mmCIF file of C-alpha atoms in Angstrom:
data_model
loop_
_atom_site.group_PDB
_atom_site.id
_atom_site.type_symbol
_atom_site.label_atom_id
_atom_site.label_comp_id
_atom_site.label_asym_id
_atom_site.label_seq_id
_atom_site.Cartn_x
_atom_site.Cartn_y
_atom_site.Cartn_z
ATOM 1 C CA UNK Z 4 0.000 0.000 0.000
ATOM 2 C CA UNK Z 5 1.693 3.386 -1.043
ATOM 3 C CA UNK Z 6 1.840 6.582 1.129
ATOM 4 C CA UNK Z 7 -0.895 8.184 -0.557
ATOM 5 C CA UNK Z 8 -3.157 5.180 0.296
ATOM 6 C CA UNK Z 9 -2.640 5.064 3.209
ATOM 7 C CA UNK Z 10 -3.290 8.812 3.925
ATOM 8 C CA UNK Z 11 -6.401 8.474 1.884
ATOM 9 C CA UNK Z 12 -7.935 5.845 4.534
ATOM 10 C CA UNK Z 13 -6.400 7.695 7.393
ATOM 11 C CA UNK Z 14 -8.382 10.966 6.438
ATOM 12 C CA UNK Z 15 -11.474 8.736 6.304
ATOM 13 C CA UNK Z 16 -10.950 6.590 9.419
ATOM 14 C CA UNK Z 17 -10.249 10.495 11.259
ATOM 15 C CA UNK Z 18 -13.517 11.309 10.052
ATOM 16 C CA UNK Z 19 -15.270 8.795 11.483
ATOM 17 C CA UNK Z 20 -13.758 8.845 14.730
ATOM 18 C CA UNK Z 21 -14.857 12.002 14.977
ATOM 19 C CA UNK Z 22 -18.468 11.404 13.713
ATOM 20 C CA UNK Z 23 -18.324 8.718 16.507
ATOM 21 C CA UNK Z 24 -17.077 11.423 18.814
ATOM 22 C CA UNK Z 25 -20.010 13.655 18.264
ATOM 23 C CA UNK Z 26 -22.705 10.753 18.874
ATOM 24 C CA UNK Z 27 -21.479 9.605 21.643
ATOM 25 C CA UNK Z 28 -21.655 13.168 23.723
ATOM 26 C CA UNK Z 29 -24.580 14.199 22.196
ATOM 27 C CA UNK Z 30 -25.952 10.739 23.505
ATOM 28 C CA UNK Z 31 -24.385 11.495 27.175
ATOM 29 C CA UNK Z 32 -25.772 15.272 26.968
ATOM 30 C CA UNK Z 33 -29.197 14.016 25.909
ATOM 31 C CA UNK Z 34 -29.401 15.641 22.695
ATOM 32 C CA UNK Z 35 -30.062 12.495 20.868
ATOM 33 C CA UNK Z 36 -32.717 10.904 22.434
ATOM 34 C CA UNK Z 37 -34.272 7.086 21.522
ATOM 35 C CA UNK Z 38 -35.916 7.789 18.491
ATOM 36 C CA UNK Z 39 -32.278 9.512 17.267
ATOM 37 C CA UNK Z 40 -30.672 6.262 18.111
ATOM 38 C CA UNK Z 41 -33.166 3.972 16.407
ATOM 39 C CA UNK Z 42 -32.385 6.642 13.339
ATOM 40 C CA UNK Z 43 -28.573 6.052 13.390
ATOM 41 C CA UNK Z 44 -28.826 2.479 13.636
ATOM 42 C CA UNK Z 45 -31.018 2.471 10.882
ATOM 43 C CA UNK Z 46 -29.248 4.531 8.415
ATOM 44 C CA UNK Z 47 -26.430 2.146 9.420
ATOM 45 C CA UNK Z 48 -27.780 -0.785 8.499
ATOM 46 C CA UNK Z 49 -28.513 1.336 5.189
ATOM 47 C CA UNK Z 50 -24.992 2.504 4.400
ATOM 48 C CA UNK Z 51 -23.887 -1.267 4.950
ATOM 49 C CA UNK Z 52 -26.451 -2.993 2.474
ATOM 50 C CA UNK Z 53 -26.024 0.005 -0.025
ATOM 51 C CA UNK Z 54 -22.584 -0.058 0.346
ATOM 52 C CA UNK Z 55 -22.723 -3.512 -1.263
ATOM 53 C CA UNK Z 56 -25.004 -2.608 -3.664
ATOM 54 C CA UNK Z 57 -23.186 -0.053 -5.124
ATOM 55 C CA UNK Z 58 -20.448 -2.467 -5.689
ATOM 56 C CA UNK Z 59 -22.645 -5.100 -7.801
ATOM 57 C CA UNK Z 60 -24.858 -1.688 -9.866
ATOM 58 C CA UNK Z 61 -21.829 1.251 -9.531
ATOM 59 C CA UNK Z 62 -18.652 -0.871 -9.882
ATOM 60 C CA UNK Z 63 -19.150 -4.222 -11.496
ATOM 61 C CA UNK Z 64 -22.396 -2.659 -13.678
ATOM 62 C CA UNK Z 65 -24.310 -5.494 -12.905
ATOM 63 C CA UNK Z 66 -28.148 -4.232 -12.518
ATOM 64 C CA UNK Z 67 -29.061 -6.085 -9.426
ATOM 65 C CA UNK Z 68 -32.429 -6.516 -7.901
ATOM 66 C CA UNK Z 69 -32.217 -9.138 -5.275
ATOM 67 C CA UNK Z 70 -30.247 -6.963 -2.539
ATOM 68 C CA UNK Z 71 -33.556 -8.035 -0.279
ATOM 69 C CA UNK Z 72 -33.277 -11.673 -0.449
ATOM 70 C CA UNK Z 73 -29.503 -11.921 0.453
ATOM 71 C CA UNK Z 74 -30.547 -9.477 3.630
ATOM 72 C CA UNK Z 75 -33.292 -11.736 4.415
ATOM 73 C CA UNK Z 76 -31.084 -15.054 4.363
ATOM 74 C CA UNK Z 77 -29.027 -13.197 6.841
ATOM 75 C CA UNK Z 78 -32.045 -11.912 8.653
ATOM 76 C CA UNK Z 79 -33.485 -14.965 9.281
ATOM 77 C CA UNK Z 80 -30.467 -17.228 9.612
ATOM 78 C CA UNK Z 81 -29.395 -14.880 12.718
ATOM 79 C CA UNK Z 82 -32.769 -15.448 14.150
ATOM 80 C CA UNK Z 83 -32.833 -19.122 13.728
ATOM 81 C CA UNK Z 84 -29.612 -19.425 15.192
ATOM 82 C CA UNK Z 85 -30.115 -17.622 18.017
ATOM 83 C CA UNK Z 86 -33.269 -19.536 19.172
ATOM 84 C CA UNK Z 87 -30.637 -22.774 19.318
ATOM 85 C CA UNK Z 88 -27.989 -20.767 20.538
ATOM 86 C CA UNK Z 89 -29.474 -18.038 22.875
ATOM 87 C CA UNK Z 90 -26.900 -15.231 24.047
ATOM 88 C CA UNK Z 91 -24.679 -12.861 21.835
ATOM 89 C CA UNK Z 92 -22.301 -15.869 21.261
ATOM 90 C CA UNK Z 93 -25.774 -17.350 19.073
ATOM 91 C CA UNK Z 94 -25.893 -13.694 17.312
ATOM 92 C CA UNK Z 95 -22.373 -13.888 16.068
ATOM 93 C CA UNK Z 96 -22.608 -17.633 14.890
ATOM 94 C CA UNK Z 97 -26.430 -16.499 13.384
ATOM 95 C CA UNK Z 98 -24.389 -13.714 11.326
ATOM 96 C CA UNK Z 99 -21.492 -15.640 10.378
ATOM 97 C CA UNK Z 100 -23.986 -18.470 9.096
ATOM 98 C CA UNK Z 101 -26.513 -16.019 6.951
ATOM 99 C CA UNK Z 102 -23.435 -14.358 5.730
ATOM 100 C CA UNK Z 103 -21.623 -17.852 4.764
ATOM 101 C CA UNK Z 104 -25.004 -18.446 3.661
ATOM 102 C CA UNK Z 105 -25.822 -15.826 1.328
ATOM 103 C CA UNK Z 106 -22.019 -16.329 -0.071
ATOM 104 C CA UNK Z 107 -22.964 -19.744 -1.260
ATOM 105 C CA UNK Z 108 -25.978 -18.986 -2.753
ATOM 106 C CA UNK Z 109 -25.183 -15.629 -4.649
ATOM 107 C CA UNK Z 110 -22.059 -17.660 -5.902
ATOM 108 C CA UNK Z 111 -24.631 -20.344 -7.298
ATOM 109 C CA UNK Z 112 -26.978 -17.544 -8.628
ATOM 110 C CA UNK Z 113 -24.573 -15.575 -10.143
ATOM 111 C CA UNK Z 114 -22.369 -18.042 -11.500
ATOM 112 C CA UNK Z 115 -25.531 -18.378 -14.259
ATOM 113 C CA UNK Z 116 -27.061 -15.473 -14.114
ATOM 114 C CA UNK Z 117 -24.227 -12.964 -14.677
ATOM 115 C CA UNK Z 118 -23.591 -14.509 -18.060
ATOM 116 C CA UNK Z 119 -27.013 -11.986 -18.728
ATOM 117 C CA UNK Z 120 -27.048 -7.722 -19.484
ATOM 118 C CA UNK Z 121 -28.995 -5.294 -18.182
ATOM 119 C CA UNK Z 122 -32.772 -5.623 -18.140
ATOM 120 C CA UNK Z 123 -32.361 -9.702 -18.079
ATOM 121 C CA UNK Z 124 -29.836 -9.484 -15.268
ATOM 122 C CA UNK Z 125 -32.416 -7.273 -13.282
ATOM 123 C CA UNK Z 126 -35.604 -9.343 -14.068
ATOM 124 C CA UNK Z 127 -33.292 -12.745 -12.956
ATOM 125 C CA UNK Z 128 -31.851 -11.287 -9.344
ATOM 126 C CA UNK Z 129 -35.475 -9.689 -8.507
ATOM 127 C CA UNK Z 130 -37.021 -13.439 -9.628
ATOM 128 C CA UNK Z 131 -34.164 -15.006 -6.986
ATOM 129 C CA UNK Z 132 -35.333 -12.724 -3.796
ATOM 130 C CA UNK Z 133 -38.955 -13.580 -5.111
ATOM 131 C CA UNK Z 134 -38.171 -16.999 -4.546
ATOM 132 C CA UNK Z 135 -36.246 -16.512 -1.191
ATOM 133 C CA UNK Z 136 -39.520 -14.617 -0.037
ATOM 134 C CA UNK Z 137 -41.895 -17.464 -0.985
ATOM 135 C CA UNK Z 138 -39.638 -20.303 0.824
ATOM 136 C CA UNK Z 139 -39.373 -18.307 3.364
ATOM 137 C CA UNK Z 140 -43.365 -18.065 3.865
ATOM 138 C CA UNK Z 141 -44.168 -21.625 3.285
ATOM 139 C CA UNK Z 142 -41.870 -23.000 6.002
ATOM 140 C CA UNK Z 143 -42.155 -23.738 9.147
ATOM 141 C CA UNK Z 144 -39.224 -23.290 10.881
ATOM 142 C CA UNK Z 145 -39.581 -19.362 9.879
ATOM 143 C CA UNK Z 146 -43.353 -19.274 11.160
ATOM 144 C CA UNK Z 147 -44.723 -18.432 7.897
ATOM 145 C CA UNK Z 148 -45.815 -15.412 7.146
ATOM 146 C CA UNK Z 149 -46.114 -14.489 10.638
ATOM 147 C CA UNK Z 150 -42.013 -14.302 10.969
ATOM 148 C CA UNK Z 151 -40.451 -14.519 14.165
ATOM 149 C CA UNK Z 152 -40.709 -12.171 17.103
ATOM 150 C CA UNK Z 153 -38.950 -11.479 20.238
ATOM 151 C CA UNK Z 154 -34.872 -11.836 18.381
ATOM 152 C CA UNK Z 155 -32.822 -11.167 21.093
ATOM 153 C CA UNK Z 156 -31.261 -7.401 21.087
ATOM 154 C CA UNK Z 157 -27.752 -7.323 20.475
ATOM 155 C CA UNK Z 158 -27.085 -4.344 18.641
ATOM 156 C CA UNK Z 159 -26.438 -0.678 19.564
ATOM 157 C CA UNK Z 160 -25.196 2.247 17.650
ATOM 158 C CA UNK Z 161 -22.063 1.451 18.489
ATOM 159 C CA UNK Z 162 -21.621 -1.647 16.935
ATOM 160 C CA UNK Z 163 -23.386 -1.129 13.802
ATOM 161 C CA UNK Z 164 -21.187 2.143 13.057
ATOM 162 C CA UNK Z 165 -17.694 0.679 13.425
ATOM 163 C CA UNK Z 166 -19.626 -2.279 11.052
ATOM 164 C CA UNK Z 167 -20.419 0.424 8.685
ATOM 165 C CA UNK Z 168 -16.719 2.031 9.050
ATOM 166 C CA UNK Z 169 -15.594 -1.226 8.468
ATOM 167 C CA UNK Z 170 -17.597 -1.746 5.353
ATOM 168 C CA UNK Z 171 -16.491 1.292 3.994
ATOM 169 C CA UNK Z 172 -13.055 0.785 4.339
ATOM 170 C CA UNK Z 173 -13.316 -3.021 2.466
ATOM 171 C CA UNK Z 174 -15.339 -1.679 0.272
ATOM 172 C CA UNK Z 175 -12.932 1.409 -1.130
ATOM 173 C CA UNK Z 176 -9.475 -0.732 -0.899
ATOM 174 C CA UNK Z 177 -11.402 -3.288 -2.720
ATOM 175 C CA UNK Z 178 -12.389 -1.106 -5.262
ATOM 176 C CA UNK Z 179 -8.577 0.580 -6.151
ATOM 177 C CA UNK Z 180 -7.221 -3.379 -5.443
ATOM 178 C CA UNK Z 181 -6.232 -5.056 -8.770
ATOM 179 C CA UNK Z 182 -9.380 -7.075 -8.435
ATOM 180 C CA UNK Z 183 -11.314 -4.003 -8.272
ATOM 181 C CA UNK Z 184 -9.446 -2.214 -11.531
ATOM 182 C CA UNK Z 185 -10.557 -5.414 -13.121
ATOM 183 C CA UNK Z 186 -13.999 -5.288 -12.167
ATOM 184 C CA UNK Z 187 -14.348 -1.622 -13.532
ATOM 185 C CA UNK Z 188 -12.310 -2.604 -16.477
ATOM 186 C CA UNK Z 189 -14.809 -4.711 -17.176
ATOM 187 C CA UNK Z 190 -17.424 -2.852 -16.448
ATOM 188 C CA UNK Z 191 -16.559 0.361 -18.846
ATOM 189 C CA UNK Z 192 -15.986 -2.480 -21.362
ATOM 190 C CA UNK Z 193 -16.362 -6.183 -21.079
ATOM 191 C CA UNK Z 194 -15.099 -7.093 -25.081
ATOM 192 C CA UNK Z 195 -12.053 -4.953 -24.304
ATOM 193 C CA UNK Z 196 -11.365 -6.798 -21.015
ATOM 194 C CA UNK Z 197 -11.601 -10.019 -22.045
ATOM 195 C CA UNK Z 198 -9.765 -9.155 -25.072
ATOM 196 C CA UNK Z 199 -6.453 -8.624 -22.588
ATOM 197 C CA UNK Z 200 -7.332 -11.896 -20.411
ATOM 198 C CA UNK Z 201 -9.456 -11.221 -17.859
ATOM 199 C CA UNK Z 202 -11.962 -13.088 -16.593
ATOM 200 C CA UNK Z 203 -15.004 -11.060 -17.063
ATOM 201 C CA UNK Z 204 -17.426 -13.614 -15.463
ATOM 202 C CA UNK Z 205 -15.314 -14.313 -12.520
ATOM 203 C CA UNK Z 206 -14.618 -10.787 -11.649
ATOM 204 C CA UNK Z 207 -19.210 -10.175 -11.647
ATOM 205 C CA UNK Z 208 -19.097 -12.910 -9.559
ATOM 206 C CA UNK Z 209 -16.809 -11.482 -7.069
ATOM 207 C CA UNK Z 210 -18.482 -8.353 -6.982
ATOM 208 C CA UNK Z 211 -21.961 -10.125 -6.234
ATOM 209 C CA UNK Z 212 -20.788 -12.338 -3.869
ATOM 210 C CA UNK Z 213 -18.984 -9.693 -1.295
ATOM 211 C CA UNK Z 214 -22.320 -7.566 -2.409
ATOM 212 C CA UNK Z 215 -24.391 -10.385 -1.079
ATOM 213 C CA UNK Z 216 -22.132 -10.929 1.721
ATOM 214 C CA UNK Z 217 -22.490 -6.903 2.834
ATOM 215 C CA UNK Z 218 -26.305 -7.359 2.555
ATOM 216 C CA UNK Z 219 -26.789 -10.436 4.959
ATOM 217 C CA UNK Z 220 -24.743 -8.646 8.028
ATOM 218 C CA UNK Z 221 -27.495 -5.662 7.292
ATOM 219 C CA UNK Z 222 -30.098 -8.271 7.272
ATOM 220 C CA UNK Z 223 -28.422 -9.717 10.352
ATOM 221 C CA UNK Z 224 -28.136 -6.382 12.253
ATOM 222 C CA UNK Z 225 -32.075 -5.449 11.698
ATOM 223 C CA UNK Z 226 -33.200 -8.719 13.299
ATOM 224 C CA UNK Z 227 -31.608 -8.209 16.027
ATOM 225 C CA UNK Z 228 -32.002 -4.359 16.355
ATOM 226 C CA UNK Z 229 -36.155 -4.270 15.219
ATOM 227 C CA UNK Z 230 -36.213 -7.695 17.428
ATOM 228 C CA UNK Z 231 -38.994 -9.209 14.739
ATOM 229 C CA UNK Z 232 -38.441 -10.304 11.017
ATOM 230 C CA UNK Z 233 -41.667 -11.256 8.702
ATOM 231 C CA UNK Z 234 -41.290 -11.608 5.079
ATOM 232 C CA UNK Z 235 -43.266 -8.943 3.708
ATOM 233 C CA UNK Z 236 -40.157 -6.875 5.481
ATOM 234 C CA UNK Z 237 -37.679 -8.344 2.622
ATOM 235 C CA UNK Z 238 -39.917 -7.862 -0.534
ATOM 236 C CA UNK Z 239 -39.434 -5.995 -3.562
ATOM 237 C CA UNK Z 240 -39.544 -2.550 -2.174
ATOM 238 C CA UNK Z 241 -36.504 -3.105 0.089
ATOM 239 C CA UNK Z 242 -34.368 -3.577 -2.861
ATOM 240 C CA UNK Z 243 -36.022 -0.490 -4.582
ATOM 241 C CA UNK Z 244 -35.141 1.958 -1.230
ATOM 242 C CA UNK Z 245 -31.504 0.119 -1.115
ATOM 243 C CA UNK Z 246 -31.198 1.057 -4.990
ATOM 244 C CA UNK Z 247 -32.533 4.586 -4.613
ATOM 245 C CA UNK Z 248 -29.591 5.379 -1.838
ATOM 246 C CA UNK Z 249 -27.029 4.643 -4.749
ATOM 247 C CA UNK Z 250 -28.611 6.125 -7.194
ATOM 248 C CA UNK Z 251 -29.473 9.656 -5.896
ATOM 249 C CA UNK Z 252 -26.120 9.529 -4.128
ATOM 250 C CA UNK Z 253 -24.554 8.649 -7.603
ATOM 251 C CA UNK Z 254 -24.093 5.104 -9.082
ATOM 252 C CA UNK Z 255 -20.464 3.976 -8.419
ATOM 253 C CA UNK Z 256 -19.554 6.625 -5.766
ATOM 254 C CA UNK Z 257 -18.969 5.145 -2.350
ATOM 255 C CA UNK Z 258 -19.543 8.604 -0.696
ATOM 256 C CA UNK Z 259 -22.409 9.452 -2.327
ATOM 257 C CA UNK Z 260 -23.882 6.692 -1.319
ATOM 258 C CA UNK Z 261 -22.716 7.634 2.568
ATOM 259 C CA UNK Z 262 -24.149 11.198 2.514
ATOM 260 C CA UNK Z 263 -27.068 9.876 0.957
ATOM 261 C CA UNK Z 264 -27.926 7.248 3.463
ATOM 262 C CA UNK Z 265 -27.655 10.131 6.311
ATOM 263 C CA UNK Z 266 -29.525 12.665 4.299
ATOM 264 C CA UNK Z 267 -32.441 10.396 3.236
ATOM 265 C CA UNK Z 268 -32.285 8.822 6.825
ATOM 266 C CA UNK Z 269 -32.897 12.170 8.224
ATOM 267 C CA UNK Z 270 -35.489 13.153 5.659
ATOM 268 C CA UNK Z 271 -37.699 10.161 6.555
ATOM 269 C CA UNK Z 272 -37.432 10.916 10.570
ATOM 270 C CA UNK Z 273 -38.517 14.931 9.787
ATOM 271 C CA UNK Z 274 -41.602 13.926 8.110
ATOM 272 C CA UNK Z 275 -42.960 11.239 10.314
ATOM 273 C CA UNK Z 276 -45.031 14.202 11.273
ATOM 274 C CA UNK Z 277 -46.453 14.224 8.060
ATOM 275 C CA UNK Z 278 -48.906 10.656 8.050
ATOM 276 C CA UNK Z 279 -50.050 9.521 4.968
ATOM 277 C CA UNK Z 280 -48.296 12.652 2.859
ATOM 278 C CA UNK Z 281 -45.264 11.609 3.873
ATOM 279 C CA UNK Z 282 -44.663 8.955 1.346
ATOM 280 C CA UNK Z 283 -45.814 11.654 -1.249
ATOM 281 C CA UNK Z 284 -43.745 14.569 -0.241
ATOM 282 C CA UNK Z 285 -40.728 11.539 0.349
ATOM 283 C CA UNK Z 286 -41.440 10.612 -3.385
ATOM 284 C CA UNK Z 287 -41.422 14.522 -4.791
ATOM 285 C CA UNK Z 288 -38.040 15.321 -3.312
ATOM 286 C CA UNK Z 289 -36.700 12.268 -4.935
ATOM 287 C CA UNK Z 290 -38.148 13.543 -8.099
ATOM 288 C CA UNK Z 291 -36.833 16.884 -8.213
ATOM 289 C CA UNK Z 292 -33.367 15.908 -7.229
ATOM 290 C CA UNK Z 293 -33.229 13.559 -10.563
ATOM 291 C CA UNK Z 294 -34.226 16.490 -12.199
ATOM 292 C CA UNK Z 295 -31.655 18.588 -11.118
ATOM 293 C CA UNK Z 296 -29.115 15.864 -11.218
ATOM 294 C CA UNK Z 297 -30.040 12.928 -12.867
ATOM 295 C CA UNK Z 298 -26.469 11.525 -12.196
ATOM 296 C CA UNK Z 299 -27.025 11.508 -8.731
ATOM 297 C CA UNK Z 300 -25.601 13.776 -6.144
ATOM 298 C CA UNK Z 301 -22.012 12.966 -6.756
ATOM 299 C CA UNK Z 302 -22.216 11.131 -10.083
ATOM 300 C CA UNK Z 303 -19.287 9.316 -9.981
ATOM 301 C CA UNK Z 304 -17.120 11.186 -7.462
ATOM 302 C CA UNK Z 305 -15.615 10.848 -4.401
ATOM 303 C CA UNK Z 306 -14.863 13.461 -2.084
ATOM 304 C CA UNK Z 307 -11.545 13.314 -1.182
ATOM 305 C CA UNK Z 308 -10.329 14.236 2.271
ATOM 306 C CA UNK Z 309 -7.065 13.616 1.506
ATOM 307 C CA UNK Z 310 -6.676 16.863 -0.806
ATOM 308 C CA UNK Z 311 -8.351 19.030 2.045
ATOM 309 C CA UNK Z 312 -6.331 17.157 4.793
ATOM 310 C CA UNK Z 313 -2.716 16.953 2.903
ATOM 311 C CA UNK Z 314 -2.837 18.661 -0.280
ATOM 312 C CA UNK Z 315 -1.259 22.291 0.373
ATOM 313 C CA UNK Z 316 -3.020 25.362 -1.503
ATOM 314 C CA UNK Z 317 -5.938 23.112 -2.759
ATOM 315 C CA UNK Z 318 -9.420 24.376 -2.033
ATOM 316 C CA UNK Z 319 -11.708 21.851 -3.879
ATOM 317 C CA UNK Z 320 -13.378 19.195 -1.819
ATOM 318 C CA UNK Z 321 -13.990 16.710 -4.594
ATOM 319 C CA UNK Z 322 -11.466 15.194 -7.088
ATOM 320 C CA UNK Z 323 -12.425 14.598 -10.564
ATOM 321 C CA UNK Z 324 -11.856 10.813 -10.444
ATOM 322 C CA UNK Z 325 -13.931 8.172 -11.674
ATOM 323 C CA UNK Z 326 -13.638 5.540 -9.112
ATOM 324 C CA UNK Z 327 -10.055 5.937 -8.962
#
């Protein structure tokens, strides 16, 4: 790892200490009450399954639509789990399974299915969490439809932020790795890439396995957090709000995607107030922000600390970068 690397994560791990920082008094000063912590956690959990996301749609260009199954395997398997193995020793062993799990199974799903483009790709993933939700509600073990209630809490704030850090940081080195350049190289264009020897389907199937992977700890951290899991919780629509963080943050841009997470997180809590118009007014915003930028927030950008933190006489806050 060169010098400049390793600034580049510095900057971002200093960042998040400090973001850590800030929660943490607030918390002890009583600024943030309950509902603020249920919030954080919850845009957490976001930023983790997102994070993933954006690796299969943003990096690997794979149009993905089966995010919610893969969280539900790890939903599920952590709540199974833990009813043989009470106690957080049965959480971690319930999110190590789902996320072993999921790995299997999105390497046995994608092995096929990432031989198909765009719409067929899409239609094939969202058919695969279809399927996950319908075994789900016809056994017994899971209750049915009902789902399971009364998971065992094992997750604060805490834990699901250095989780998200965490992610972040895989996520980023993974991307400027060689296995990542290969992934984008085959992304911006797959005749080209196989044309100089690489793998094209192996390096999709990387990208949707550790995307699967990131998606079963979210799935892992609700059930434990929300303490209940049904399956009408891991339908289509949970894929769709998981897609919409990467693309209004900007498809391919791992900070988008984090500001976006917080901003739409903190969105949803200001209009609870709202009832039924919520959803509405929720929807509008959405709208007019495509309008104004239909490449998302960021497009394809990062912001990069390390130009504000150890760049001398340089003012911008965002490189011009693709992914680099």
């Amino acid at each position: 790892m060169d010098q400049a690397h390793i600034k580049y994560t510095l900057s971002w791990a200093s960042l998040a200490a400090m973001g850590f920082i800030l929660i943490f008094v607030a918390q002890m000063l009583g600024l943030i009450g309950h509902y603020g912590i249920t919030t954080i956690v919850l845009i957490g959990i976001n930023i983790i399954a997102a994070l993933g996301l954006n690796l299969v749609v943003g990096i690997s260009g794979q149009f993905s639509l089966g995010h919610a199954g893969f969280m539900a395997i790890g939903a599920y398997a952590t709540a199974l789990v833990m009813e043989v193995v009470p106690g957080i020793i049965g959480f971690i062993l319930g999110m190590a399974a789902g996320i072993v799990v999921s790995g299997v199974i999105a390497l046995i799903v994608g092995i096929p299915t990432l031989r198909l483009r765009g719409d067929y790709l899409a239609i094939a993933t969202l058919g695969f969490a279809e399927i996950i939700r319908i075994v789900i509600m016809n056994l017994k073990i899971t209750n049915g439809p009902a789902g399971i209630f009364g998971i065992a809490p094992f997750v604060s704030w805490q834990l699901v932020y250095i989780l998200a850090v965490i992610t972040l940081i895989i996520v980023v080195n993974f991307v400027r790795s060689m296995p990542g350049r290969a992934i984008i190289a085959v992304r911006d264009n797959e005749i080209a890439a196989e044309s100089l020897g690489i793998n094209t389907t192996k390096y999709k199937v990387i990208a949707f396995v550790t995307g699967a992977l990131f998606a079963a700890m979210a799935g892992s951290l609700r059930a434990s957090f929300i303490q209940s899991i049904a399956p009408k919780d891991y339908a289509f629509m949970q894929s769709i709000m998981i897609l919409i963080i990467i693309v209004i943050g900007g498809i391919g841009s791992m900070s988008g995607t984090v500001v976006t997470a917080i901003a739409l997180g903190v969105l949803d809590t200001m209009l609870q107030n709202f009832g039924s118009l919520r959803m509405v007014i929720y929807a509008v915003i959405l709208i007019a922000v495509m309008l104004v930028r239909p490449q998302g927030i960021f497009g394809s950008r990062e912001l990069s600390l390390k130009k504000w933190l150890f760049d001398e006489g340089d003012g911008h806050g965002s490189d011009n970068t693709e992914n680099a």
